[in-house]
CSV table of C-alpha atoms and ligand atoms in Angstrom, one decimal:
chain,number,residue,atom,x,y,z
A,1,UNK,CA,-0.2,0.0,0.0
A,2,UNK,CA,1.2,3.4,-0.7
A,3,UNK,CA,1.2,5.2,2.7
A,4,UNK,CA,1.2,8.6,1.1
A,5,UNK,CA,-2.2,7.9,-0.4
A,6,UNK,CA,-3.6,7.6,3.3
A,7,UNK,CA,-2.7,11.4,3.9
A,8,UNK,CA,-4.4,12.9,1.0
A,9,UNK,CA,-7.3,13.9,3.2
A,10,UNK,CA,-5.5,15.3,6.4
A,11,UNK,CA,-7.1,13.9,9.6
A,12,UNK,CA,-8.6,16.4,11.9
A,13,UNK,CA,-5.6,15.7,14.5
A,14,UNK,CA,-3.3,17.0,12.0
A,15,UNK,CA,-4.9,20.2,11.3
A,16,UNK,CA,-3.2,23.4,12.2
A,17,UNK,CA,-4.6,25.3,15.3
A,18,UNK,CA,-3.4,28.7,16.7
A,19,UNK,CA,-3.2,28.7,20.5
A,20,UNK,CA,-2.6,32.2,21.3
A,21,UNK,CA,0.4,33.4,19.8
A,22,UNK,CA,1.6,29.9,19.0
A,23,UNK,CA,0.9,28.6,15.5
A,24,UNK,CA,0.6,24.7,15.8
A,25,UNK,CA,0.7,22.7,12.8
A,26,UNK,CA,-1.0,19.8,14.3
A,27,UNK,CA,-3.0,18.8,17.4
A,28,UNK,CA,-1.0,15.8,18.8
A,29,UNK,CA,0.5,17.1,22.0
A,30,UNK,CA,3.2,15.3,24.2
A,31,UNK,CA,1.9,14.8,27.7
A,32,UNK,CA,3.9,15.7,30.8
A,33,UNK,CA,5.6,12.4,31.6
A,34,UNK,CA,7.7,11.8,34.8
A,35,UNK,CA,10.8,9.8,33.8
A,36,UNK,CA,12.8,9.8,36.9
A,37,UNK,CA,16.1,10.5,35.1
A,38,UNK,CA,16.9,13.8,36.3
A,39,UNK,CA,19.6,12.8,38.8
A,40,UNK,CA,19.6,14.9,42.0
A,41,UNK,CA,16.7,16.8,40.6
A,42,UNK,CA,18.9,18.3,37.7
A,43,UNK,CA,17.7,17.8,34.1
A,44,UNK,CA,20.3,15.7,32.3
A,45,UNK,CA,21.9,15.8,28.9
A,46,UNK,CA,20.0,12.6,27.7
A,47,UNK,CA,16.7,14.6,28.1
A,48,UNK,CA,18.0,16.7,25.0
A,49,UNK,CA,17.7,13.6,22.8
A,50,UNK,CA,14.3,12.4,24.4
A,51,UNK,CA,12.4,15.6,23.9
A,52,UNK,CA,14.0,16.5,20.5
A,53,UNK,CA,13.0,13.1,19.3
A,54,UNK,CA,9.3,13.9,20.3
A,55,UNK,CA,9.3,17.4,18.8
A,56,UNK,CA,8.1,18.3,15.3
A,57,UNK,CA,7.6,21.5,13.5
A,58,UNK,CA,4.7,23.0,14.9
A,59,UNK,CA,4.0,20.5,17.6
A,60,UNK,CA,3.5,21.2,21.3
A,61,UNK,CA,5.3,19.5,24.0
A,62,UNK,CA,4.8,19.5,27.7
A,63,UNK,CA,7.8,18.6,30.0
A,64,UNK,CA,7.4,16.4,32.7
A,65,UNK,CA,6.3,17.5,36.2
A,66,UNK,CA,9.1,19.8,37.6
A,67,UNK,CA,9.4,20.8,41.1
A,68,UNK,CA,9.0,24.5,42.2
A,69,UNK,CA,10.9,24.3,45.5
A,70,UNK,CA,12.9,21.9,47.8
A,71,UNK,CA,9.7,20.7,49.4
A,72,UNK,CA,8.0,19.8,46.0
A,73,UNK,CA,9.5,16.2,45.4
A,74,UNK,CA,7.9,13.0,46.2
A,75,UNK,CA,10.0,10.7,43.8
A,76,UNK,CA,13.6,10.1,43.0
A,77,UNK,CA,15.3,12.2,40.4
A,78,UNK,CA,12.5,14.5,39.1
A,79,UNK,CA,13.6,17.6,37.8
A,80,UNK,CA,13.1,21.1,39.5
A,81,UNK,CA,13.1,24.7,38.3
A,82,UNK,CA,14.1,26.3,41.6
A,83,UNK,CA,17.9,26.6,41.3
A,84,UNK,CA,20.1,28.4,38.9
A,85,UNK,CA,21.8,25.0,38.1
A,86,UNK,CA,18.5,23.5,37.1
A,87,UNK,CA,17.5,26.5,35.0
A,88,UNK,CA,20.9,26.2,33.2
A,89,UNK,CA,20.5,22.5,32.8
A,90,UNK,CA,17.0,23.0,31.1
A,91,UNK,CA,18.3,25.5,28.5
A,92,UNK,CA,20.0,23.0,26.1
A,93,UNK,CA,16.9,20.8,26.3
A,94,UNK,CA,14.5,23.6,25.5
A,95,UNK,CA,16.9,24.8,22.5
A,96,UNK,CA,17.0,21.4,21.1
A,97,UNK,CA,12.9,21.4,21.0
A,98,UNK,CA,13.0,24.8,19.6
A,99,UNK,CA,15.4,23.9,16.8
A,100,UNK,CA,13.0,21.4,15.5
A,101,UNK,CA,10.2,24.2,15.5
A,102,UNK,CA,8.1,23.0,18.4
A,103,UNK,CA,6.5,24.9,21.2
A,104,UNK,CA,7.6,23.7,24.8
A,105,UNK,CA,5.8,24.2,28.2
A,106,UNK,CA,7.1,23.2,31.5
A,107,UNK,CA,4.8,21.6,34.0
A,108,UNK,CA,5.4,23.0,37.4
A,109,UNK,CA,4.6,21.0,40.2
A,110,UNK,CA,4.4,20.3,44.0
A,111,UNK,CA,3.5,17.0,45.3
A,112,UNK,CA,2.4,18.0,48.8
A,113,UNK,CA,1.6,14.9,50.8
A,114,UNK,CA,2.3,12.5,48.2
A,115,UNK,CA,6.0,12.4,49.5
A,116,UNK,CA,8.1,11.1,52.4
A,117,UNK,CA,10.6,12.7,54.6
A,118,UNK,CA,13.4,11.3,52.7
A,119,UNK,CA,12.6,13.7,49.8
A,120,UNK,CA,12.3,16.7,52.1
A,121,UNK,CA,14.9,19.2,53.3
A,122,UNK,CA,16.2,18.1,56.8
A,123,UNK,CA,14.1,15.1,56.7
A,124,UNK,CA,11.1,17.2,57.7
A,125,UNK,CA,7.4,16.3,57.0
A,126,UNK,CA,5.9,17.0,53.6
A,127,UNK,CA,3.4,19.9,53.5
A,128,UNK,CA,-0.2,19.7,52.5
A,129,UNK,CA,-3.7,21.2,53.1
A,130,UNK,CA,-4.2,18.4,55.8
A,131,UNK,CA,-2.2,16.6,58.3
A,132,UNK,CA,-4.0,13.3,57.1
A,133,UNK,CA,-1.7,10.9,55.1
A,134,UNK,CA,-3.3,8.8,52.3
A,135,UNK,CA,-3.6,5.4,53.5
A,136,UNK,CA,-3.0,3.7,50.3
A,137,UNK,CA,0.6,3.2,49.1
A,138,UNK,CA,0.6,3.4,45.3
A,139,UNK,CA,4.3,4.2,44.8
A,140,UNK,CA,6.3,5.2,47.9
A,141,UNK,CA,5.9,5.2,51.6
A,142,UNK,CA,4.3,8.2,52.6
A,143,UNK,CA,5.1,10.2,55.7
A,144,UNK,CA,2.3,12.0,57.6
A,145,UNK,CA,2.1,15.5,56.1
A,146,UNK,CA,2.1,18.8,58.1
A,147,UNK,CA,-0.8,21.0,57.5
A,148,UNK,CA,0.2,24.3,56.1
A,149,UNK,CA,-0.6,27.2,58.3
A,150,UNK,CA,-2.7,29.9,56.6
A,151,UNK,CA,0.3,32.5,56.8
A,152,UNK,CA,2.4,30.0,55.1
A,153,UNK,CA,0.5,29.7,52.0
A,154,UNK,CA,1.7,32.9,50.3
A,155,UNK,CA,5.3,31.4,50.3
A,156,UNK,CA,4.1,28.3,48.5
A,157,UNK,CA,2.2,30.6,46.0
A,158,UNK,CA,5.4,32.6,45.5
A,159,UNK,CA,7.5,29.3,44.9
A,160,UNK,CA,5.2,28.8,41.9
A,161,UNK,CA,5.7,32.4,40.7
A,162,UNK,CA,9.6,32.1,40.9
A,163,UNK,CA,9.5,28.7,39.2
A,164,UNK,CA,7.4,30.2,36.5
A,165,UNK,CA,9.9,33.1,36.0
A,166,UNK,CA,12.7,30.4,36.0
A,167,UNK,CA,10.9,28.4,33.4
A,168,UNK,CA,10.7,31.3,31.0
A,169,UNK,CA,14.5,32.2,31.9
A,170,UNK,CA,15.2,28.6,30.9
A,171,UNK,CA,13.6,29.3,27.5
A,172,UNK,CA,10.3,27.6,27.8
A,173,UNK,CA,7.4,29.1,25.8
A,174,UNK,CA,5.3,28.9,29.0
A,175,UNK,CA,4.2,26.7,32.0
A,176,UNK,CA,1.5,24.3,32.8
A,177,UNK,CA,0.4,24.6,36.4
A,178,UNK,CA,0.1,20.9,37.8
A,179,UNK,CA,-3.3,21.0,39.4
A,180,UNK,CA,-4.3,17.4,38.8
A,181,UNK,CA,-3.5,13.9,40.1
A,182,UNK,CA,-3.8,14.3,43.8
A,183,UNK,CA,-0.8,16.7,44.2
A,184,UNK,CA,-0.8,19.7,46.3
A,185,UNK,CA,-3.2,21.9,44.4
A,186,UNK,CA,-5.8,19.1,44.3
A,187,UNK,CA,-5.2,18.5,48.1
A,188,UNK,CA,-6.6,21.8,48.4
A,189,UNK,CA,-9.4,21.5,45.8
A,190,UNK,CA,-10.7,18.3,46.6
A,191,UNK,CA,-13.0,17.7,49.6
A,192,UNK,CA,-11.8,14.2,50.3
A,193,UNK,CA,-8.6,15.6,51.3
A,194,UNK,CA,-9.1,19.3,52.4
A,195,UNK,CA,-10.2,19.3,55.9
A,196,UNK,CA,-9.5,22.9,56.6
A,197,UNK,CA,-11.4,25.3,58.5
A,198,UNK,CA,-9.7,28.6,57.4
A,199,UNK,CA,-10.4,30.5,54.2
A,200,UNK,CA,-8.8,27.7,52.3
A,201,UNK,CA,-11.2,25.0,53.4
A,202,UNK,CA,-14.8,24.2,53.4
A,203,UNK,CA,-16.8,25.9,50.5
A,204,UNK,CA,-15.8,25.2,46.9
A,205,UNK,CA,-14.6,28.8,46.7
A,206,UNK,CA,-12.4,28.5,49.7
A,207,UNK,CA,-10.9,25.0,48.4
A,208,UNK,CA,-10.3,26.7,44.9
A,209,UNK,CA,-8.6,29.7,46.5
A,210,UNK,CA,-5.1,28.2,46.8
A,211,UNK,CA,-5.0,27.2,43.2
A,212,UNK,CA,-6.4,30.3,41.7
A,213,UNK,CA,-3.9,32.3,43.8
A,214,UNK,CA,-1.2,30.3,42.2
A,215,UNK,CA,-2.8,31.0,38.9
A,216,UNK,CA,-2.9,34.8,39.6
A,217,UNK,CA,0.6,34.9,40.8
A,218,UNK,CA,1.8,33.0,37.6
A,219,UNK,CA,-0.1,35.2,35.4
A,220,UNK,CA,1.1,38.3,36.9
A,221,UNK,CA,4.6,37.1,36.6
A,222,UNK,CA,4.9,35.7,32.9
A,223,UNK,CA,1.6,36.8,31.4
A,224,UNK,CA,-1.7,35.0,30.8
A,225,UNK,CA,-0.8,34.2,27.3
A,226,UNK,CA,2.1,31.7,28.5
A,227,UNK,CA,-0.1,30.0,31.2
A,228,UNK,CA,-1.9,26.8,31.2
A,229,UNK,CA,-3.3,24.5,33.9
A,230,UNK,CA,-3.8,20.8,34.2
A,231,UNK,CA,-7.0,19.6,36.0
A,232,UNK,CA,-8.3,16.1,36.8
A,233,UNK,CA,-11.6,16.7,38.9
A,234,UNK,CA,-12.9,13.3,38.1
A,235,UNK,CA,-9.8,11.6,39.2
A,236,UNK,CA,-9.3,9.9,42.6
A,237,UNK,CA,-5.3,9.5,42.6
A,238,UNK,CA,-4.0,8.8,46.2
A,239,UNK,CA,-7.6,9.3,47.7
A,240,UNK,CA,-8.0,12.7,46.2
A,241,UNK,CA,-11.6,12.3,44.9
A,242,UNK,CA,-14.3,14.9,45.2
A,243,UNK,CA,-18.0,14.6,46.1
A,244,UNK,CA,-19.1,16.8,43.1
A,245,UNK,CA,-16.1,16.8,40.3
A,246,UNK,CA,-18.4,18.4,37.7
A,247,UNK,CA,-19.3,21.4,40.0
A,248,UNK,CA,-15.4,21.6,41.0
A,249,UNK,CA,-14.4,21.5,37.3
A,250,UNK,CA,-17.0,24.2,36.3
A,251,UNK,CA,-16.1,26.4,39.1
A,252,UNK,CA,-12.4,26.3,38.2
A,253,UNK,CA,-12.9,26.8,34.4
A,254,UNK,CA,-15.2,29.9,35.1
A,255,UNK,CA,-12.8,31.1,37.6
A,256,UNK,CA,-9.9,30.6,35.0
A,257,UNK,CA,-11.8,32.5,32.3
A,258,UNK,CA,-11.2,35.8,34.6
A,259,UNK,CA,-7.4,35.4,34.2
A,260,UNK,CA,-7.6,34.8,30.5
A,261,UNK,CA,-5.2,31.9,30.6
A,262,UNK,CA,-3.9,30.3,27.5
A,263,UNK,CA,-5.1,26.6,28.0
A,264,UNK,CA,-6.9,24.3,30.2
A,265,UNK,CA,-5.7,20.8,30.0
A,266,UNK,CA,-8.4,18.3,31.6
A,267,UNK,CA,-7.8,14.5,32.1
A,268,UNK,CA,-10.7,12.3,31.1
A,269,UNK,CA,-13.3,11.0,33.7
A,270,UNK,CA,-12.4,7.6,32.7
A,271,UNK,CA,-9.0,7.9,34.1
A,272,UNK,CA,-9.5,7.2,37.9
A,273,UNK,CA,-5.7,6.8,38.8
A,274,UNK,CA,-2.5,5.6,37.1
A,275,UNK,CA,-3.6,2.0,37.1
A,276,UNK,CA,-7.5,2.4,37.0
A,277,UNK,CA,-9.5,3.1,33.9
A,278,UNK,CA,-13.5,3.2,34.0
A,279,UNK,CA,-16.4,3.4,32.0
A,280,UNK,CA,-17.6,7.1,33.1
A,281,UNK,CA,-21.2,8.7,32.7
A,282,UNK,CA,-19.2,12.0,33.0
A,283,UNK,CA,-18.0,14.1,30.1
A,284,UNK,CA,-15.7,17.0,29.8
A,285,UNK,CA,-18.0,18.7,27.2
A,286,UNK,CA,-19.6,21.0,29.9
A,287,UNK,CA,-16.0,22.4,30.9
A,288,UNK,CA,-15.0,22.6,27.3
A,289,UNK,CA,-18.1,24.7,26.6
A,290,UNK,CA,-17.5,26.8,29.5
A,291,UNK,CA,-13.8,27.6,29.0
A,292,UNK,CA,-12.8,30.5,26.9
A,293,UNK,CA,-9.3,29.4,26.0
A,294,UNK,CA,-7.7,26.4,24.4
A,295,UNK,CA,-9.0,23.1,25.7
A,296,UNK,CA,-6.7,20.2,25.8
A,297,UNK,CA,-7.9,16.7,26.7
A,298,UNK,CA,-6.0,13.6,27.9
A,299,UNK,CA,-6.5,10.0,29.0
A,300,UNK,CA,-6.8,6.9,27.1
A,301,UNK,CA,-6.9,8.6,23.7
A,302,UNK,CA,-5.7,6.5,20.5
A,303,UNK,CA,-5.7,7.9,16.8
A,304,UNK,CA,-9.3,7.5,16.2
A,305,UNK,CA,-10.6,8.8,19.7
A,306,UNK,CA,-8.3,11.9,18.9
A,307,UNK,CA,-9.7,12.3,15.5
A,308,UNK,CA,-13.2,12.2,16.7
A,309,UNK,CA,-12.5,14.6,19.5
A,310,UNK,CA,-11.3,17.3,17.2
A,311,UNK,CA,-13.8,16.4,14.5
A,312,UNK,CA,-16.7,16.8,17.1
A,313,UNK,CA,-15.2,19.8,18.6
A,314,UNK,CA,-14.8,18.3,22.1
A,315,UNK,CA,-11.2,19.7,22.3
A,316,UNK,CA,-8.6,21.9,20.4
A,317,UNK,CA,-5.7,19.6,21.2
A,318,UNK,CA,-5.3,16.0,22.1
A,319,UNK,CA,-2.5,15.0,24.7
A,320,UNK,CA,-0.9,11.6,24.4
A,321,UNK,CA,1.2,10.1,27.2
A,322,UNK,CA,1.9,6.3,26.9
A,323,UNK,CA,1.6,6.4,23.0
A,324,UNK,CA,4.0,9.3,22.7
A,325,UNK,CA,6.6,8.0,25.2
A,326,UNK,CA,6.8,4.9,23.0
A,327,UNK,CA,6.4,6.5,19.5
A,328,UNK,CA,8.7,9.5,19.2
A,329,UNK,CA,7.4,10.1,15.7
A,330,UNK,CA,3.7,9.9,16.7
A,331,UNK,CA,2.3,12.5,14.7
A,332,UNK,CA,3.8,11.2,11.7
A,333,UNK,CA,2.6,7.6,12.4
A,334,UNK,CA,-0.8,9.1,12.8
A,335,UNK,CA,-0.7,10.9,9.6
A,336,UNK,CA,0.2,7.7,7.9
A,337,UNK,CA,-1.9,5.6,10.0
A,338,UNK,CA,1.3,3.4,10.6
A,339,UNK,CA,1.5,0.8,13.2
A,340,UNK,CA,2.7,1.9,16.8
A,341,UNK,CA,5.5,0.7,19.0
A,342,UNK,CA,4.1,-0.9,22.3
A,343,UNK,CA,5.1,0.9,25.4
A,344,UNK,CA,7.0,-0.9,28.0
A,345,UNK,CA,5.7,-0.1,31.3
A,346,UNK,CA,8.7,-1.8,33.2
A,347,UNK,CA,10.9,1.1,31.9
A,348,UNK,CA,8.6,4.0,32.6
A,349,UNK,CA,10.3,4.8,35.8
A,350,UNK,CA,13.9,3.7,35.7
A,351,UNK,CA,17.2,5.6,35.8
A,352,UNK,CA,18.7,4.4,32.7
A,353,UNK,CA,19.5,7.4,30.3
A,354,UNK,CA,18.8,5.2,27.1
A,355,UNK,CA,16.6,2.3,28.0
A,356,UNK,CA,12.9,2.7,27.6
A,357,UNK,CA,13.8,6.5,27.1
A,358,UNK,CA,15.5,7.3,23.8
A,359,UNK,CA,15.6,3.7,22.3
A,360,UNK,CA,12.0,3.4,21.0
A,361,UNK,CA,12.3,3.2,17.1
A,362,UNK,CA,11.4,5.6,14.6
A,363,UNK,CA,9.2,4.4,11.7
A,364,UNK,CA,11.9,4.1,9.2
A,365,UNK,CA,14.3,2.3,11.6
A,366,UNK,CA,11.7,-0.7,11.9
A,367,UNK,CA,12.1,-3.6,9.8
A,368,UNK,CA,8.4,-3.5,8.8
A,369,UNK,CA,8.8,0.0,7.2
A,370,UNK,CA,5.4,1.0,6.1
A,371,UNK,CA,5.7,1.8,2.3
B,401,FMN,C1,5.3,7.2,32.9
B,401,FMN,C2,4.1,8.5,33.2
B,401,FMN,C3,4.5,9.4,33.8
B,401,FMN,C4,3.6,10.4,34.0
B,401,FMN,N1,3.9,11.5,34.5
B,401,FMN,C5,2.9,12.6,34.5
B,401,FMN,C6,3.5,13.9,35.1
B,401,FMN,O1,4.7,14.2,35.3
B,401,FMN,N2,2.5,14.9,35.2
B,401,FMN,C7,1.3,14.7,34.8
B,401,FMN,O2,0.4,15.5,34.8
B,401,FMN,N3,0.8,13.4,34.5
B,401,FMN,C8,1.8,12.4,34.4
B,401,FMN,N4,1.2,11.3,33.8
B,401,FMN,C9,-0.1,11.0,33.2
B,401,FMN,C10,0.0,11.4,31.6
B,401,FMN,O3,0.4,12.7,31.5
B,401,FMN,C11,-1.4,11.0,31.0
B,401,FMN,O4,-2.4,11.9,31.6
B,401,FMN,C12,-1.7,9.6,31.2
B,401,FMN,O5,-0.7,8.9,30.6
B,401,FMN,C13,-3.1,9.2,30.5
B,401,FMN,O6,-2.8,9.6,29.1
B,401,FMN,P1,-2.4,8.3,27.9
B,401,FMN,O7,-3.6,7.3,28.3
B,401,FMN,O8,-2.5,9.0,26.6
B,401,FMN,O9,-1.3,7.6,28.4
B,401,FMN,C14,2.2,10.3,33.7
B,401,FMN,C15,1.7,8.9,32.9
B,401,FMN,C16,2.9,8.1,32.7
B,401,FMN,C17,2.5,6.7,32.1
């Protein structure tokens, strides 16, 4: 079969899209993917190859979750963006992505209570909205967190602000605030976790206050045209469910509209946690309709689902995690409707600088070249 014949009619996923000032040539976005290969929290030279492999002209890449401060980590060797050394280490990575003609956002992150004292300065307790630890143990042994005092919260907001400034200094085109998956921002937003009685707890408005203060600070620092956020109102990672996720999601997108941020990136209700996918009666359509900026969707998408989402106007861009991890040339494979490499779960989170990281083959490197 002549593969070129299959791209005569461009599929919806591969049509151009203007996201604010960024001219994207297709809708296939690299998801933020923690890879645990930033030794000592410093991005490494092997990330230059990893990200540039996944960059394409007019593509959008979102970097892996990147710590905003020395209290932000909960896993080994995740990158940060709070020190000069980290900022300098990101620069060649960002340059390589730009050299390929892609746009690159940095996901800025604080794990909150999903941590243990071994990752914390001076072995202190992780910080959170609460002093309740999660009882399940998905990944690491969690240490009971310390509930942030009300007067400490501005310091954490400021850490996000500085991290955003540093990300821009490193050359990123913008930042995605990590407001998903049970991490610090969600520990405030979700009523299964937040048990505060101050102005950051109780009502929906109060629970969303911290996340929105972070958004406001980051917007004021780098400009709304460079700010996105990731939300997962329907997810229940590490006991971070909410009793009314649709209401929470709608409250957030309506509040985000006031800040005019560039994009909102929402995880599909079918993704409950890293290991659990469900049939869900919920949909992101009400959030998509309510949000004024660019709407990104993620979670369990394959080629056809992505095409449908764009064609049915359920999203502007579709974010791919595991498929992009395993297929550095995913947009091209989608264009050609070519076979995909299978991802290898066992090498998602290992330290090796090559294995399961930069050694997934490109289409023309395979024996069974589609032609
Ligand atoms: C190895 C791995 C690392 C991930 N790291 C992050 C992360 O750093 N930040 C984040 O928001 N989501 C993270 N996720 C979730 C993905 O961004 C994505 O939402 C999820 O994989 C579902 O999309 P998919 O079905 O296309 O893989 C990670 C997922 C995987 C498999």
